[in-house]
PDB file of C-alpha atoms and ligand atoms in Angstrom:
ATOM      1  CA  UNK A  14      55.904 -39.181 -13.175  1.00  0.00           C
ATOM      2  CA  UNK A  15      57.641 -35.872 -13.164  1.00  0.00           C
ATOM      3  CA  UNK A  16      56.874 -35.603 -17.104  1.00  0.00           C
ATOM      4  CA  UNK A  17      53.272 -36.360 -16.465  1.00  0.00           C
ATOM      5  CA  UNK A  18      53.103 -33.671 -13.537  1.00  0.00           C
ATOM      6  CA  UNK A  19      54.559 -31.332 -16.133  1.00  0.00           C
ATOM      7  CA  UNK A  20      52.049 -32.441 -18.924  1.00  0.00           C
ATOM      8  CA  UNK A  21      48.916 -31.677 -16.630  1.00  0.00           C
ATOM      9  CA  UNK A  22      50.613 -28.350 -15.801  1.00  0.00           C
ATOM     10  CA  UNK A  23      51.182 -27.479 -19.188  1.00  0.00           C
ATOM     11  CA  UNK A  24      47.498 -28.334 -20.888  1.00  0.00           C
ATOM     12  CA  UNK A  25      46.474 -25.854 -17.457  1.00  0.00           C
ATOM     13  CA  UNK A  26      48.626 -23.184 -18.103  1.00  0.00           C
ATOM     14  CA  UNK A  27      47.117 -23.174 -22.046  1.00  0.00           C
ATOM     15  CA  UNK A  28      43.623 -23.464 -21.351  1.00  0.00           C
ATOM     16  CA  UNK A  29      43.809 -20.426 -18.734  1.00  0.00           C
ATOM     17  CA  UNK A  30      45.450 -18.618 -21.254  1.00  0.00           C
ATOM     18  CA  UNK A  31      42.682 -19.665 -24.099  1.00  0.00           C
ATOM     19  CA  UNK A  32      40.191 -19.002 -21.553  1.00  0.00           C
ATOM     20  CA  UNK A  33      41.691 -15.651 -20.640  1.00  0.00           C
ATOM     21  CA  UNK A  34      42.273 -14.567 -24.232  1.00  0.00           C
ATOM     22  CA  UNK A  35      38.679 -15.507 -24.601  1.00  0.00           C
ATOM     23  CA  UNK A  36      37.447 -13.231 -21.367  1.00  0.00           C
ATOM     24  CA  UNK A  37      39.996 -10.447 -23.162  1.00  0.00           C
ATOM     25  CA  UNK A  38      37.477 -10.621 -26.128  1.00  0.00           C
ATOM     26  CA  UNK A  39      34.385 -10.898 -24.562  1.00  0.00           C
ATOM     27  CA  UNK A  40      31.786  -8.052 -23.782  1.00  0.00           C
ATOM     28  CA  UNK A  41      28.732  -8.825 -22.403  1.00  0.00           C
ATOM     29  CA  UNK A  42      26.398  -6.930 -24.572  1.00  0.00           C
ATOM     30  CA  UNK A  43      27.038  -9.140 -27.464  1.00  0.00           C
ATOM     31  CA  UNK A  44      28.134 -13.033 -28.000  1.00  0.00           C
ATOM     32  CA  UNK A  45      29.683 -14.591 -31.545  1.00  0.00           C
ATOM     33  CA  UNK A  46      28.922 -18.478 -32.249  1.00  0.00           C
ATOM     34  CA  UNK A  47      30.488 -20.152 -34.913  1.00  0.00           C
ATOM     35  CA  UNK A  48      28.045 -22.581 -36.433  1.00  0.00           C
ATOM     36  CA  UNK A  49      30.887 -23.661 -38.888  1.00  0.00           C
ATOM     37  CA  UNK A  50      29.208 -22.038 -42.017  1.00  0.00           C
ATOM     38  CA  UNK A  51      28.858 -18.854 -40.512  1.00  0.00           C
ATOM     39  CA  UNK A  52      29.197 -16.797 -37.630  1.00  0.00           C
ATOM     40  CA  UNK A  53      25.967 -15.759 -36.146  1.00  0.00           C
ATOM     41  CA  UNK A  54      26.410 -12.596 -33.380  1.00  0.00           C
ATOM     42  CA  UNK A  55      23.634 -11.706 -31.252  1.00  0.00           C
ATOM     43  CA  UNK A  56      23.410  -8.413 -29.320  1.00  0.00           C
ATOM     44  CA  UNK A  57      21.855  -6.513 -27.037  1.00  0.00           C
ATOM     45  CA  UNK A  58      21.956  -2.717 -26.142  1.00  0.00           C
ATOM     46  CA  UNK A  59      19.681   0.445 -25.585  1.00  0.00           C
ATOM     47  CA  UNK A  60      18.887   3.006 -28.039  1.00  0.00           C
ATOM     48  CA  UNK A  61      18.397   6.717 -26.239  1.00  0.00           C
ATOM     49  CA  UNK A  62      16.837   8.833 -28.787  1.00  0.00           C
ATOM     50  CA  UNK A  63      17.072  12.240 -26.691  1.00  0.00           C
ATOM     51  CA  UNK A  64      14.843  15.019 -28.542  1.00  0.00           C
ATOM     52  CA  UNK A  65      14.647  17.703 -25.902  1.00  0.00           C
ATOM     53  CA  UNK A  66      17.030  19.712 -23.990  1.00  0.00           C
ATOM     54  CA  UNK A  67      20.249  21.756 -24.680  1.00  0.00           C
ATOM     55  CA  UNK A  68      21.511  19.074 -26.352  1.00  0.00           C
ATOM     56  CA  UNK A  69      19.448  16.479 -28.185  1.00  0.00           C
ATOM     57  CA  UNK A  70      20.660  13.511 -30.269  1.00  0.00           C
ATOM     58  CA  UNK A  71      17.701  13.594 -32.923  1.00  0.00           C
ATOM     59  CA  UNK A  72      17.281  17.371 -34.211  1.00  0.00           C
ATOM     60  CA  UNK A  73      14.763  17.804 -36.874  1.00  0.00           C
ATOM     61  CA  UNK A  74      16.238  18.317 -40.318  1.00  0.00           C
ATOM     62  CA  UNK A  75      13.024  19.346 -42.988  1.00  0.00           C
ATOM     63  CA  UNK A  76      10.067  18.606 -43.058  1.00  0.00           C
ATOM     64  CA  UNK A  77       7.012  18.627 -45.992  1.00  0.00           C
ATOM     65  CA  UNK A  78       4.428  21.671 -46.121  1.00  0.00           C
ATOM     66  CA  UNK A  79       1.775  19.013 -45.162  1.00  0.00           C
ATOM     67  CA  UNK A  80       3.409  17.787 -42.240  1.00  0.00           C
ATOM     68  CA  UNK A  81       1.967  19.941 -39.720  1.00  0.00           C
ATOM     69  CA  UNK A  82      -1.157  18.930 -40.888  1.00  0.00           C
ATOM     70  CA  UNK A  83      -0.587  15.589 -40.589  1.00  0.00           C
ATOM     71  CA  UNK A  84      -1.451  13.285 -37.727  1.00  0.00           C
ATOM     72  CA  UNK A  85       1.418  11.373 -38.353  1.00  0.00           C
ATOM     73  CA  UNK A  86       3.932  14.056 -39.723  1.00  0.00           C
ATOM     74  CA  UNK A  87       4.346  12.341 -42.651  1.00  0.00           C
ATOM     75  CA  UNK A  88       7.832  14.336 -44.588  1.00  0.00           C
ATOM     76  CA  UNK A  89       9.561  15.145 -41.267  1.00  0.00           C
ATOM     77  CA  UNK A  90      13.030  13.731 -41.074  1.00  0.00           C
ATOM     78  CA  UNK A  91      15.336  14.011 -38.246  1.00  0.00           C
ATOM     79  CA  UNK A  92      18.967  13.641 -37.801  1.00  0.00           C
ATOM     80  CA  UNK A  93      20.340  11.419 -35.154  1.00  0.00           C
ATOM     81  CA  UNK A  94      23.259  10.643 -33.133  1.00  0.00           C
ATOM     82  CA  UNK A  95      21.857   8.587 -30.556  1.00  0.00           C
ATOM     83  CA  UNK A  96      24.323   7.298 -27.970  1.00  0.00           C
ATOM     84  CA  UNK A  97      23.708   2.988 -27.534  1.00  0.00           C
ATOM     85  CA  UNK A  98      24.253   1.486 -24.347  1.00  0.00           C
ATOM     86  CA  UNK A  99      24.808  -1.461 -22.495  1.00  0.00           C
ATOM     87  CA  UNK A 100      21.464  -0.679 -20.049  1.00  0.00           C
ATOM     88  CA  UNK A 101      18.500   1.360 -19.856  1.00  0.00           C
ATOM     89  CA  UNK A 102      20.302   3.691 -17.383  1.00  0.00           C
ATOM     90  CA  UNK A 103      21.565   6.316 -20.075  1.00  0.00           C
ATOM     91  CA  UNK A 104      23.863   6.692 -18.028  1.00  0.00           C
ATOM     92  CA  UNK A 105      25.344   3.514 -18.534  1.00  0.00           C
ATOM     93  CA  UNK A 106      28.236   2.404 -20.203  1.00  0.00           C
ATOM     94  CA  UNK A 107      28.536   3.533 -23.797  1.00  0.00           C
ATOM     95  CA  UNK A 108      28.553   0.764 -26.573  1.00  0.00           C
ATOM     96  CA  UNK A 109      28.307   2.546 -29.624  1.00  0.00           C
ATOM     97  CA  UNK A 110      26.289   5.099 -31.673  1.00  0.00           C
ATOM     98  CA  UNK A 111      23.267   5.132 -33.940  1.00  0.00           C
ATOM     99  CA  UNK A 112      23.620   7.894 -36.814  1.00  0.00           C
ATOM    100  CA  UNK A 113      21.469   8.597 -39.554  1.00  0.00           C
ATOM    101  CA  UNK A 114      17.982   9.639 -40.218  1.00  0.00           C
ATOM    102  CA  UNK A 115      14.991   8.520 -39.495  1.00  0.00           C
ATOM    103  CA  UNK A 116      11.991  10.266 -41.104  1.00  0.00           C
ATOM    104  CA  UNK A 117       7.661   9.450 -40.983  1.00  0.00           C
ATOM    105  CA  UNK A 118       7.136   7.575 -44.388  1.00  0.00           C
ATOM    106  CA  UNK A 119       3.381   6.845 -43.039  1.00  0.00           C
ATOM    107  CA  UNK A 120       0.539   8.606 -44.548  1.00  0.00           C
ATOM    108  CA  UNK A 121      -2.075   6.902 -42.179  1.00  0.00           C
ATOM    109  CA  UNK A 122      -0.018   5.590 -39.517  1.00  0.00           C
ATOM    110  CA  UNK A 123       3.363   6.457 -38.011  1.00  0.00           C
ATOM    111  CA  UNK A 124       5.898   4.789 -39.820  1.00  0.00           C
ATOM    112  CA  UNK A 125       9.491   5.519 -39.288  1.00  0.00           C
ATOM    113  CA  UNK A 126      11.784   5.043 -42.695  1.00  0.00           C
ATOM    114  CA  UNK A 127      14.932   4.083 -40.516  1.00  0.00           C
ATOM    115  CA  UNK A 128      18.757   4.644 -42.219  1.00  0.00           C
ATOM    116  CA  UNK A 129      20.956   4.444 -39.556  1.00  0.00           C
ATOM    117  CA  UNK A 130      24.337   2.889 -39.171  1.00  0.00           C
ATOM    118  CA  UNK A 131      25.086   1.463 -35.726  1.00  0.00           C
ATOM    119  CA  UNK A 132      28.585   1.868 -34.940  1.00  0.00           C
ATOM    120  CA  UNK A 133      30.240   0.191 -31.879  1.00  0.00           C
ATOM    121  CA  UNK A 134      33.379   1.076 -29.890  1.00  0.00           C
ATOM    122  CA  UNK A 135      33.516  -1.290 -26.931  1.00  0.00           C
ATOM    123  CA  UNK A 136      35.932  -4.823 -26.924  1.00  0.00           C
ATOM    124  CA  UNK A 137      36.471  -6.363 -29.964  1.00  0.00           C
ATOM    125  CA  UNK A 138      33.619  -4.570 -31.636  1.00  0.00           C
ATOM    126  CA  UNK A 139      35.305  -1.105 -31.604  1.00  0.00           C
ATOM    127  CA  UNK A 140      35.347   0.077 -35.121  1.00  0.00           C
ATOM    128  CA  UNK A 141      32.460  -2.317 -36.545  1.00  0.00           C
ATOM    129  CA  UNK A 142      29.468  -1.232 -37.549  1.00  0.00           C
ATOM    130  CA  UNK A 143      26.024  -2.745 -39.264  1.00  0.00           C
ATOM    131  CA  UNK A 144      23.279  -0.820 -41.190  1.00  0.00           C
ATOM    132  CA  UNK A 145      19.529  -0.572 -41.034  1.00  0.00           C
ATOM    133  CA  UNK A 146      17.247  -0.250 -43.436  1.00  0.00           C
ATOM    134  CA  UNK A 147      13.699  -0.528 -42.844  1.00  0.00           C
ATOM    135  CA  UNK A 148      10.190   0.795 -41.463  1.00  0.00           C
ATOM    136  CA  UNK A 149      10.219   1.157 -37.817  1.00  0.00           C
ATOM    137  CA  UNK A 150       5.969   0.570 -37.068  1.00  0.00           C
ATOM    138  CA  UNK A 151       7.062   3.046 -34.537  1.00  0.00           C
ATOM    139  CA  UNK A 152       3.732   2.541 -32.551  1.00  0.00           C
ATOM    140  CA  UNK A 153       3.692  -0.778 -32.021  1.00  0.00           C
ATOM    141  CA  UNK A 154       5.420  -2.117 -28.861  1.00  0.00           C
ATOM    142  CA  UNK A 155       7.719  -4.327 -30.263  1.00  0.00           C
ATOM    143  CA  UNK A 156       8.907  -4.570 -34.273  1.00  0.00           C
ATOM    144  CA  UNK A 157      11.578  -6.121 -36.596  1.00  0.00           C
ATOM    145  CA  UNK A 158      13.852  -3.715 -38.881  1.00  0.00           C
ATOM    146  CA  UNK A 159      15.868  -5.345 -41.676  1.00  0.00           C
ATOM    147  CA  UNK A 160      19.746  -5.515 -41.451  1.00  0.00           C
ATOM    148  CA  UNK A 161      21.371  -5.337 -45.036  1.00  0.00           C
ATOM    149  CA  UNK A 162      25.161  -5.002 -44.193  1.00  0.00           C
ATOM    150  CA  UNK A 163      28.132  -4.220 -41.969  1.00  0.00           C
ATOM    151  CA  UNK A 164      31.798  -3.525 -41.692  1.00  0.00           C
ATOM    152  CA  UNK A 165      34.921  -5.077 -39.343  1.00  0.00           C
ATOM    153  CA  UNK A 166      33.498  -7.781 -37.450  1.00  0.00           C
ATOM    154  CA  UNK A 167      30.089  -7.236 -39.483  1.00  0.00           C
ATOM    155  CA  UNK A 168      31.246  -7.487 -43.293  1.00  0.00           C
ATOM    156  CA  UNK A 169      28.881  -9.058 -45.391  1.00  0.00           C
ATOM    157  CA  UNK A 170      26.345  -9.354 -42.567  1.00  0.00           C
ATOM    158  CA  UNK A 171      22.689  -9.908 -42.793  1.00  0.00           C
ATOM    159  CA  UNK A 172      20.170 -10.198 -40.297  1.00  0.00           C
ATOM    160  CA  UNK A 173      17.700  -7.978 -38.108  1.00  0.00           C
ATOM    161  CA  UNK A 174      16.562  -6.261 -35.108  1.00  0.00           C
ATOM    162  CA  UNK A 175      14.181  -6.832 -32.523  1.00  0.00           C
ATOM    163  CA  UNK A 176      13.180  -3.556 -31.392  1.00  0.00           C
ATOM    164  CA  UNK A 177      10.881  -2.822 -28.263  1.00  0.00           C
ATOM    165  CA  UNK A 178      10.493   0.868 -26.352  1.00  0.00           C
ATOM    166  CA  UNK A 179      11.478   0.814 -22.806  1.00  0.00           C
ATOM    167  CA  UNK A 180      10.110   4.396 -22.180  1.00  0.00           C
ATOM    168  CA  UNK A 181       8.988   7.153 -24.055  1.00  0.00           C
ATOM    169  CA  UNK A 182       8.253  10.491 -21.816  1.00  0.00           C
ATOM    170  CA  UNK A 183       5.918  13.549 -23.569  1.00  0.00           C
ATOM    171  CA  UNK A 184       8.477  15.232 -25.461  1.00  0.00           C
ATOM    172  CA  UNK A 185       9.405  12.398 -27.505  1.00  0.00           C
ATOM    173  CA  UNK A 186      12.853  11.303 -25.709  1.00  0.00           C
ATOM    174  CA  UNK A 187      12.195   7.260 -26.075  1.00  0.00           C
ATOM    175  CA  UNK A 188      14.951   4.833 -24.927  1.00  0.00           C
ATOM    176  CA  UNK A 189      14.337   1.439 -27.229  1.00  0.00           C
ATOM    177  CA  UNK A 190      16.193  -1.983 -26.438  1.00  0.00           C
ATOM    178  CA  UNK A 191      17.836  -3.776 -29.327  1.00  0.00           C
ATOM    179  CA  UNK A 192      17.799  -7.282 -30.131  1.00  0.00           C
ATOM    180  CA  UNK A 193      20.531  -7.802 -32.863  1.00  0.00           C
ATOM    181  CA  UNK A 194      21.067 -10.867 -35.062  1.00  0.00           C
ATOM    182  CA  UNK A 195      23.619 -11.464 -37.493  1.00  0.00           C
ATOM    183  CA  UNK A 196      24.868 -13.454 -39.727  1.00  0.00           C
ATOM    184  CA  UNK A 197      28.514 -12.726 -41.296  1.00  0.00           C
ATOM    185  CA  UNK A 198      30.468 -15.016 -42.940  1.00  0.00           C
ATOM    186  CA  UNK A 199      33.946 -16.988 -40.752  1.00  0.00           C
TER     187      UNK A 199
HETATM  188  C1  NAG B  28      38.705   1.993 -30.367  1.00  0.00           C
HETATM  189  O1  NAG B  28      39.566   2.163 -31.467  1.00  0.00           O
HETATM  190  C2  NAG B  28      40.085   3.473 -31.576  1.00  0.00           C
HETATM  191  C3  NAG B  28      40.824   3.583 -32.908  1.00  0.00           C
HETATM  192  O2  NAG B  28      41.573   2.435 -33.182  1.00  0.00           O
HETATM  193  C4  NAG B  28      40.968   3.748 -30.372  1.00  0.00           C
HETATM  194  O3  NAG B  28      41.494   5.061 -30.446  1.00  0.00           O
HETATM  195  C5  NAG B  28      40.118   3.627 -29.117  1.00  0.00           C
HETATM  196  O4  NAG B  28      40.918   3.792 -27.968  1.00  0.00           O
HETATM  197  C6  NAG B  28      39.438   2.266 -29.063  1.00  0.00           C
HETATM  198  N1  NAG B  28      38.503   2.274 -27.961  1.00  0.00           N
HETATM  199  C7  NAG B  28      38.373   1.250 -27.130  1.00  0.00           C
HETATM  200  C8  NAG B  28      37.332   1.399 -26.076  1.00  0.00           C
HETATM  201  O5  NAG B  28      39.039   0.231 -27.215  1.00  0.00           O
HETATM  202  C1  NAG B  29      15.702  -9.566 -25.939  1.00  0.00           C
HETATM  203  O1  NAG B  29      16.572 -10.526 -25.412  1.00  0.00           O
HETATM  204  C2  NAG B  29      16.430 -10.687 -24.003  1.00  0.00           C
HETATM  205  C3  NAG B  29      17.521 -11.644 -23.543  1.00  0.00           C
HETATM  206  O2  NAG B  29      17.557 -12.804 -24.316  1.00  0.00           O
HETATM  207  C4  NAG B  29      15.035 -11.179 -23.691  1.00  0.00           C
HETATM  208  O3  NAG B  29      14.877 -11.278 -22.303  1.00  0.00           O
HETATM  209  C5  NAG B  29      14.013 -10.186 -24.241  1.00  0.00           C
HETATM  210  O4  NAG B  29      12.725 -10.665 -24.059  1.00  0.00           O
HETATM  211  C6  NAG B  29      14.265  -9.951 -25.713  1.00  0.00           C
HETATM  212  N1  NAG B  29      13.366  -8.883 -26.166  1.00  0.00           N
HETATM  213  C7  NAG B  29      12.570  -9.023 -27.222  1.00  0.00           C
HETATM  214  C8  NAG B  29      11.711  -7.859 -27.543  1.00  0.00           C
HETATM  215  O5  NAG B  29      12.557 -10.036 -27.917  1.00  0.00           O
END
């Protein structure tokens, strides 16, 4: 009787501790499911791309003789360091950081040539990092940017982004929220 007592409180005592190893790892931006062929991550975060001010996190970095000309600025890059977070509050806790350049690839319409690396530094994320590559149809409400790679937690990953603006005031300062899929391998 005693020994089965015991038993019971032994199988509790280990799942609380699985469980709270599991809480330990957890974040609530971003969930990992193992399918058993690979591990698929989803996540979700907020993108504050902060052009005015003292200190802005996009800064322009050239731009083509034509550009001014252009309605869609086609040959201006910027340079970003955009802080990611886990709202749409920027003041919010931080997740991560976007850095790289963005730059208008679109003659006719405005077309964003995104090559940013997405670097997190919250729970068991801190130190991984995935990279985009694609055009960002910066106009349209909501678009999909390609995913081509990752390191830590995101070697060997593959997947995309679901991107739709939350805000985007007269200056330019737009906060975007990220839907994130991945696909790495166990
Ligand atoms: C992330 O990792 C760095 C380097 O290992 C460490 O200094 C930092 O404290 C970690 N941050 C968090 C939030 O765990
Ligand atoms: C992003 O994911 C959230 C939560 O699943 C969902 O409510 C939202 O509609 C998604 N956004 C887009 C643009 O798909």
């Amino acid at each position: 009787m005693t020994r089965v007592v015991l038993r019971v409180m032994f199988i509790t005592l280990v799942a609380t501790m699985v469980s709270w190893a599991r809480a330990q790892d957890d974040v609530t931006w971003a969930k990992r499911v193992d399918t058993g062929k690979e591990v698929v991550t989803t996540l979700q975060f907020y993108f504050h791309d902060v052009l005015s001010g003292r200190n802005p996190s996009a800064v322009r970095i050239a731009q083509a003789s034509q550009t001014n000309s252009s309605p869609t600025g086609f040959g201006l890059m910027n340079m970003i360091d955009d802080p990611l977070t886990i709202g749409q509050d920027p003041n919010s806790k931080l997740v991560g950081r976007a850095r790289g350049i963005y730059g208008s690839a679109g003659q006719n319409d405005l077309s964003l040539l995104m090559v940013v690396s997405y670097g997190f530094i919250d729970g068991i994320y801190n130190g991984s990092s995935f990279s985009l590559l694609s055009i960002n149809p910066a106009i349209n409400p909501v678009r999909e940017m390609a995913i081509v790679g990752g390191t830590g937690l995101f070697r060997l990953a593959r997947g995309y982004a679901i991107a739709q603006t939350y805000s985007l005031d007269p200056s330019g300062d737009a906060i975007v929220g990220y839907n994130v899929t991945l696909a790495t391998y166990i």
